[in-house]
Short mmCIF file of C-alpha atoms and ligand atoms in Angstrom, two decimals:
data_model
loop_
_atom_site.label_atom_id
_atom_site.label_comp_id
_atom_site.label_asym_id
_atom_site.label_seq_id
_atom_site.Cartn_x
_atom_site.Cartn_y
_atom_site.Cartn_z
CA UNK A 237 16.88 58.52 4.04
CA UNK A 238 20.42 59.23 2.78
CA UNK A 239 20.54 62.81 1.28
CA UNK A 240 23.03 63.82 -1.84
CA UNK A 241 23.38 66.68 -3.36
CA UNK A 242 22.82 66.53 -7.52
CA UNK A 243 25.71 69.44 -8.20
CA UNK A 244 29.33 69.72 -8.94
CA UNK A 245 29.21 73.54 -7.38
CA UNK A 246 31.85 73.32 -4.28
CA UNK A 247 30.46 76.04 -2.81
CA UNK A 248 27.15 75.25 -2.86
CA UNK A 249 28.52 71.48 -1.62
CA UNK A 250 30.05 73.34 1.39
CA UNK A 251 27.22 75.25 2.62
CA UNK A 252 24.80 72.11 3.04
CA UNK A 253 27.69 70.20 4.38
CA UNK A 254 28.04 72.65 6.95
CA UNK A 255 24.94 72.38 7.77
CA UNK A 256 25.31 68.97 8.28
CA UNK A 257 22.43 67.88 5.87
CA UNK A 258 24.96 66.16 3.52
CA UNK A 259 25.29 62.62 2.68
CA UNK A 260 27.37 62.42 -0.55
CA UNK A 261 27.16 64.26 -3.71
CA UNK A 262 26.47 62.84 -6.94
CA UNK A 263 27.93 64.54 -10.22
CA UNK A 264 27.43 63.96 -13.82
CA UNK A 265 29.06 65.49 -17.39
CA UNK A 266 26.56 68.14 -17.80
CA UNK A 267 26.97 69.09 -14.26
CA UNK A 268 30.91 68.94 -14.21
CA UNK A 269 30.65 70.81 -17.56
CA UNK A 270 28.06 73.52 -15.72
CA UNK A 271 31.44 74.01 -13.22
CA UNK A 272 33.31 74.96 -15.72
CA UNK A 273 36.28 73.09 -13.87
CA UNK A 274 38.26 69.95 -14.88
CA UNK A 275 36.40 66.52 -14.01
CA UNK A 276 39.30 65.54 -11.94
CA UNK A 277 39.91 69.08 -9.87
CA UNK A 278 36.97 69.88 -9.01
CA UNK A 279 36.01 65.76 -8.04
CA UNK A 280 39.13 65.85 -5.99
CA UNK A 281 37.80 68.85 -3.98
CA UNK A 282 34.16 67.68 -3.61
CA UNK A 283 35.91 64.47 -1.95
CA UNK A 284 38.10 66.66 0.45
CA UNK A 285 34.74 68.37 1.44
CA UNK A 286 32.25 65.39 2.04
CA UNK A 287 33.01 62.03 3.47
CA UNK A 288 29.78 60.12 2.12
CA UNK A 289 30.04 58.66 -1.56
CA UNK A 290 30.91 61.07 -4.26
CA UNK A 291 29.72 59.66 -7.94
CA UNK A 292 31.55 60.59 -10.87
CA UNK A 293 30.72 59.48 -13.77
CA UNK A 294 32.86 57.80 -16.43
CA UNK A 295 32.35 58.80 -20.30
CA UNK A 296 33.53 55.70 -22.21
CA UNK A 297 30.55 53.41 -23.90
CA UNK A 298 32.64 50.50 -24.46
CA UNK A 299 33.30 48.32 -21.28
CA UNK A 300 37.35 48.00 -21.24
CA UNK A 301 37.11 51.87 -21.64
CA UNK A 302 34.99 51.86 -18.82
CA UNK A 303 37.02 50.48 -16.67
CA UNK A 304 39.78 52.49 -17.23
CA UNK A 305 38.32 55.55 -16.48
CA UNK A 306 36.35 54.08 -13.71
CA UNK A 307 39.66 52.83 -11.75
CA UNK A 308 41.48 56.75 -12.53
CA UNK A 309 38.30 58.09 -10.87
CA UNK A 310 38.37 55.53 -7.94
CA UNK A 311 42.36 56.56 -7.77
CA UNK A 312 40.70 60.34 -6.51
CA UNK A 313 39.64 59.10 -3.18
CA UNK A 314 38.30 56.37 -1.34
CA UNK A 315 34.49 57.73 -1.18
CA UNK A 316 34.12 58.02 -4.76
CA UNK A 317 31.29 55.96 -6.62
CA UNK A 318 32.14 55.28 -10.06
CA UNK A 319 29.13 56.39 -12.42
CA UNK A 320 28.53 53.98 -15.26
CA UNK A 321 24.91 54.14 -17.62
CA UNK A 322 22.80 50.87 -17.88
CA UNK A 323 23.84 49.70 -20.71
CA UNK A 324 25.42 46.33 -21.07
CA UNK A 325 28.25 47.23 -21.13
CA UNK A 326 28.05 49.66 -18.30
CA UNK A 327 26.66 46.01 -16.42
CA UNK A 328 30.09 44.38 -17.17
CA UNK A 329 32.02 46.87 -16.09
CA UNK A 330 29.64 47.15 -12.58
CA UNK A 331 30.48 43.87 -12.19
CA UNK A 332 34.35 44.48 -12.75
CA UNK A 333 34.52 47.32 -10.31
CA UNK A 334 32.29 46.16 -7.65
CA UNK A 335 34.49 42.84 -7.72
CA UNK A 336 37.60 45.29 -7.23
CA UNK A 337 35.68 46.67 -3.84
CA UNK A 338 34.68 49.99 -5.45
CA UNK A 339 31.35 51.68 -4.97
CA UNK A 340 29.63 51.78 -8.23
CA UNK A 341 26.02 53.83 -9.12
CA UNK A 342 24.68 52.53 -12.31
CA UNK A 343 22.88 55.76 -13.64
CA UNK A 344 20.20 56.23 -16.42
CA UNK A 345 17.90 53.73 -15.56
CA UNK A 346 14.36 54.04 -16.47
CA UNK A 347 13.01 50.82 -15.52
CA UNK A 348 12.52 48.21 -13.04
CA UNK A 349 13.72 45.36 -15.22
CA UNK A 350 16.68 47.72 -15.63
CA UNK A 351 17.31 48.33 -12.10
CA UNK A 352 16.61 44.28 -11.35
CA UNK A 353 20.32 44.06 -13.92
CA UNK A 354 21.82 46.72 -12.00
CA UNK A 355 21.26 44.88 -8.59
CA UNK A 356 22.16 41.25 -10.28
CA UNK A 357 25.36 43.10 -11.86
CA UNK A 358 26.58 43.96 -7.95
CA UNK A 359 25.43 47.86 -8.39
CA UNK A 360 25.80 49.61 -5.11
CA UNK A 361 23.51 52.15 -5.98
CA UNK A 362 20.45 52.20 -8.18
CA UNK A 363 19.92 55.78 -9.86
CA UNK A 364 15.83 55.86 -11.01
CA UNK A 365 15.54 59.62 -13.13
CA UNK A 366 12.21 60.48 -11.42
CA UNK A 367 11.87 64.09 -12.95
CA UNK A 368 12.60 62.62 -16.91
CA UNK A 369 10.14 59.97 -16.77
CA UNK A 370 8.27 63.36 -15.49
CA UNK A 371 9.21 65.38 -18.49
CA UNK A 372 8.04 62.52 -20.87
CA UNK A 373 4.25 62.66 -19.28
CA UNK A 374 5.14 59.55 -17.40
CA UNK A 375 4.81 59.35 -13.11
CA UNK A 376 8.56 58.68 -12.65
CA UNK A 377 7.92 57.86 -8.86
CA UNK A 378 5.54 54.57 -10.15
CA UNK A 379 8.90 53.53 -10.61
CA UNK A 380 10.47 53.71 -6.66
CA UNK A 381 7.61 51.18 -5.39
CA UNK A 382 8.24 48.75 -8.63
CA UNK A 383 12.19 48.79 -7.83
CA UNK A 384 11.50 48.45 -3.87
CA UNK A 385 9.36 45.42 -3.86
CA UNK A 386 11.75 43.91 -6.37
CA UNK A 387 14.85 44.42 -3.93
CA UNK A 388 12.97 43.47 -0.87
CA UNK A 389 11.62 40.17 -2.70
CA UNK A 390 15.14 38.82 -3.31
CA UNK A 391 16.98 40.75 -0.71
CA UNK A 392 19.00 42.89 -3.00
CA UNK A 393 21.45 45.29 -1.22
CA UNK A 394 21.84 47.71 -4.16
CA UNK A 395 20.78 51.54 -2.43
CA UNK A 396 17.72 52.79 -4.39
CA UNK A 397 18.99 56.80 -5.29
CA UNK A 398 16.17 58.31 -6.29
CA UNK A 399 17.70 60.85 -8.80
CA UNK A 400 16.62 63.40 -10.65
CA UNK A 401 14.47 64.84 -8.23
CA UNK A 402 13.15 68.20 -8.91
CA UNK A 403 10.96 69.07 -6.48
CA UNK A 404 10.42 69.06 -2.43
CA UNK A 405 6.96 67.05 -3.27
CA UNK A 406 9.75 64.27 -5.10
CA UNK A 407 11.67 64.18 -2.01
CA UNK A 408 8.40 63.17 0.10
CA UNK A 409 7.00 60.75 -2.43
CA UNK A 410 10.39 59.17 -2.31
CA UNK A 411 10.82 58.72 1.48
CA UNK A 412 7.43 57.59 2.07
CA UNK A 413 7.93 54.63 -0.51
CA UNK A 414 11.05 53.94 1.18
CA UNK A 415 14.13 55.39 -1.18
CA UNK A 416 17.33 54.46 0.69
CA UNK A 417 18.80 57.62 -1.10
CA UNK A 418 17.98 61.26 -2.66
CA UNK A 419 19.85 62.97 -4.96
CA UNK A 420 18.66 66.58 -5.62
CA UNK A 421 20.18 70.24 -6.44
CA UNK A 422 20.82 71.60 -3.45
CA UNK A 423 17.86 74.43 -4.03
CA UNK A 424 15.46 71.60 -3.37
CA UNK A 425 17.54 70.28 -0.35
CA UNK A 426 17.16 74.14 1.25
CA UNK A 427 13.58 73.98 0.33
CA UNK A 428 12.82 71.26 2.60
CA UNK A 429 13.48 72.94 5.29
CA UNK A 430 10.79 75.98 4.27
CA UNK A 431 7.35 76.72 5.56
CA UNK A 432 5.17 79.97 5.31
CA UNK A 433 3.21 79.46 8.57
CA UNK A 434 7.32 78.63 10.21
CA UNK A 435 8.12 82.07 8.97
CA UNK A 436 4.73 83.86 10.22
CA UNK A 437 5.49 82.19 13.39
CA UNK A 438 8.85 83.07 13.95
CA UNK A 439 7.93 87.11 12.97
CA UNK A 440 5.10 86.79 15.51
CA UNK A 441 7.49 84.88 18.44
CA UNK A 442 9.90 87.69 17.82
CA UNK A 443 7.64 90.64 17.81
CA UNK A 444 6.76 88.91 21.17
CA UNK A 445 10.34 88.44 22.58
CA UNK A 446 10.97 92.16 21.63
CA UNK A 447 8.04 93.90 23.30
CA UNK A 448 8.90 91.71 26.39
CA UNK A 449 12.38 92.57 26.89
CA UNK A 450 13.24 88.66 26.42
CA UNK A 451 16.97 88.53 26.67
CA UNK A 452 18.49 84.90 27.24
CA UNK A 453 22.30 85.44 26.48
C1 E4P B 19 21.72 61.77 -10.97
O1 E4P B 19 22.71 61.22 -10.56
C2 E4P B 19 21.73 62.78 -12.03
O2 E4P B 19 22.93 63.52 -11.92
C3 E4P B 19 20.61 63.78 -11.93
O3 E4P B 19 19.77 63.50 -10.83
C4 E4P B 19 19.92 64.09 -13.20
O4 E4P B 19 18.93 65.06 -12.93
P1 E4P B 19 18.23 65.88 -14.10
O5 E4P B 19 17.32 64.96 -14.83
O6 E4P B 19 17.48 66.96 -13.40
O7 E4P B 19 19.34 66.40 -14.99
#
């Protein structure tokens, strides 16, 4: 499973990417707008920081507006995935920019008839919002299983990206159903990687190495 991190914060971008965890990053308006830094800036420098695909999303509604912004973003760097809702018109203009070689994410999608469009329109990644299907008393994850079977009956290539993931139990659910993708802030990425009894362990191993006079280098 392909990890991304859900955040437009460089810093916090450069300190999973060190730790070699990172896979792309995927951004959004509210997210750019939490950076406080201009869309194409701070894009520019995610891109010199990770190699994997970077989403950013274009703002337009209206297809030939779309597309415009979608081909300035794809002008930031070669790893960028251009961002466009499910809408209709976000379809056409999948279909455009996919045709033109670039990596597109269609984002916003709440359904698997939604996400069976997104893979017809060429999509090269799939974006199911796990946590808001959450926040409506809904089990977002019902939808991962419903979009994998449909992609695996017609051999679809589009990358399910589970997104809005807000938890490390999302992250499981997700891989065990087979999510080609995660997107998550990178607190939850961290938390992965966290375990009471690893931390009991570790006190106890040390404790250990000290009172034995373990010295390796
Ligand atoms: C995905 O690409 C979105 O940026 C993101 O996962 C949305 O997450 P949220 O619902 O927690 O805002």
């Amino acid at each position: 499973m392909k990890f991304f991190a859900d955040t437009a914060d460089v810093d916090a971008i450069r300190e999973l990417n060190e730790l070699g965890l990172l896979d792309g990053v995927t951004t959004n308006p509210s997210l750019i707008k939490k950076s406080g830094r201009d869309i194409i800036e701070v894009t520019r420098e995610i891109c010199s920081i990770v190699g994997g695909p970077v989403s950013a999303e274009v703002v337009a509604t209206e297809t030939g507006a779309m597309l415009a912004e979608g081909r300035l973003l794809a002008e930031i760097a070669p790893n960028i995935a251009v961002k466009v809702p499910l809408t209709l018109d976000g379809l056409k203009a999948c279909k455009v920019l996919t045709g033109e070689g670039k990596m597109v994410n269609v984002t916003l999608c709440f359904s698997a008839n939604q996400a069976l469009l997104a893979a017809k329109a060429g999509a090269t990644f799939i974006s199911p919002f796990i946590g808001r299907l959450d926040d409506i008393h809904l089990d977002g994850m019902d939808l991962i299983p419903e979009i994998r079977q449909i992609y695996d009956n017609y051999g679809f290539e589009t990358d399910i990206l589970a997104a809005s993931i807000r938890s490390v139990n999302h992250v499981k659910a997700a891989a065990l159903i087979g999510a080609d993708v995660m997107t998550a802030p990178p607190s939850v990425i961290k938390a992965l990687a966290t375990h009471p009894l690893t931390d009991k362990g570790l006190d106890g191993f040390l404790k250990d190495a000290a009172d034995a006079g373990i010295k390796i280098a």
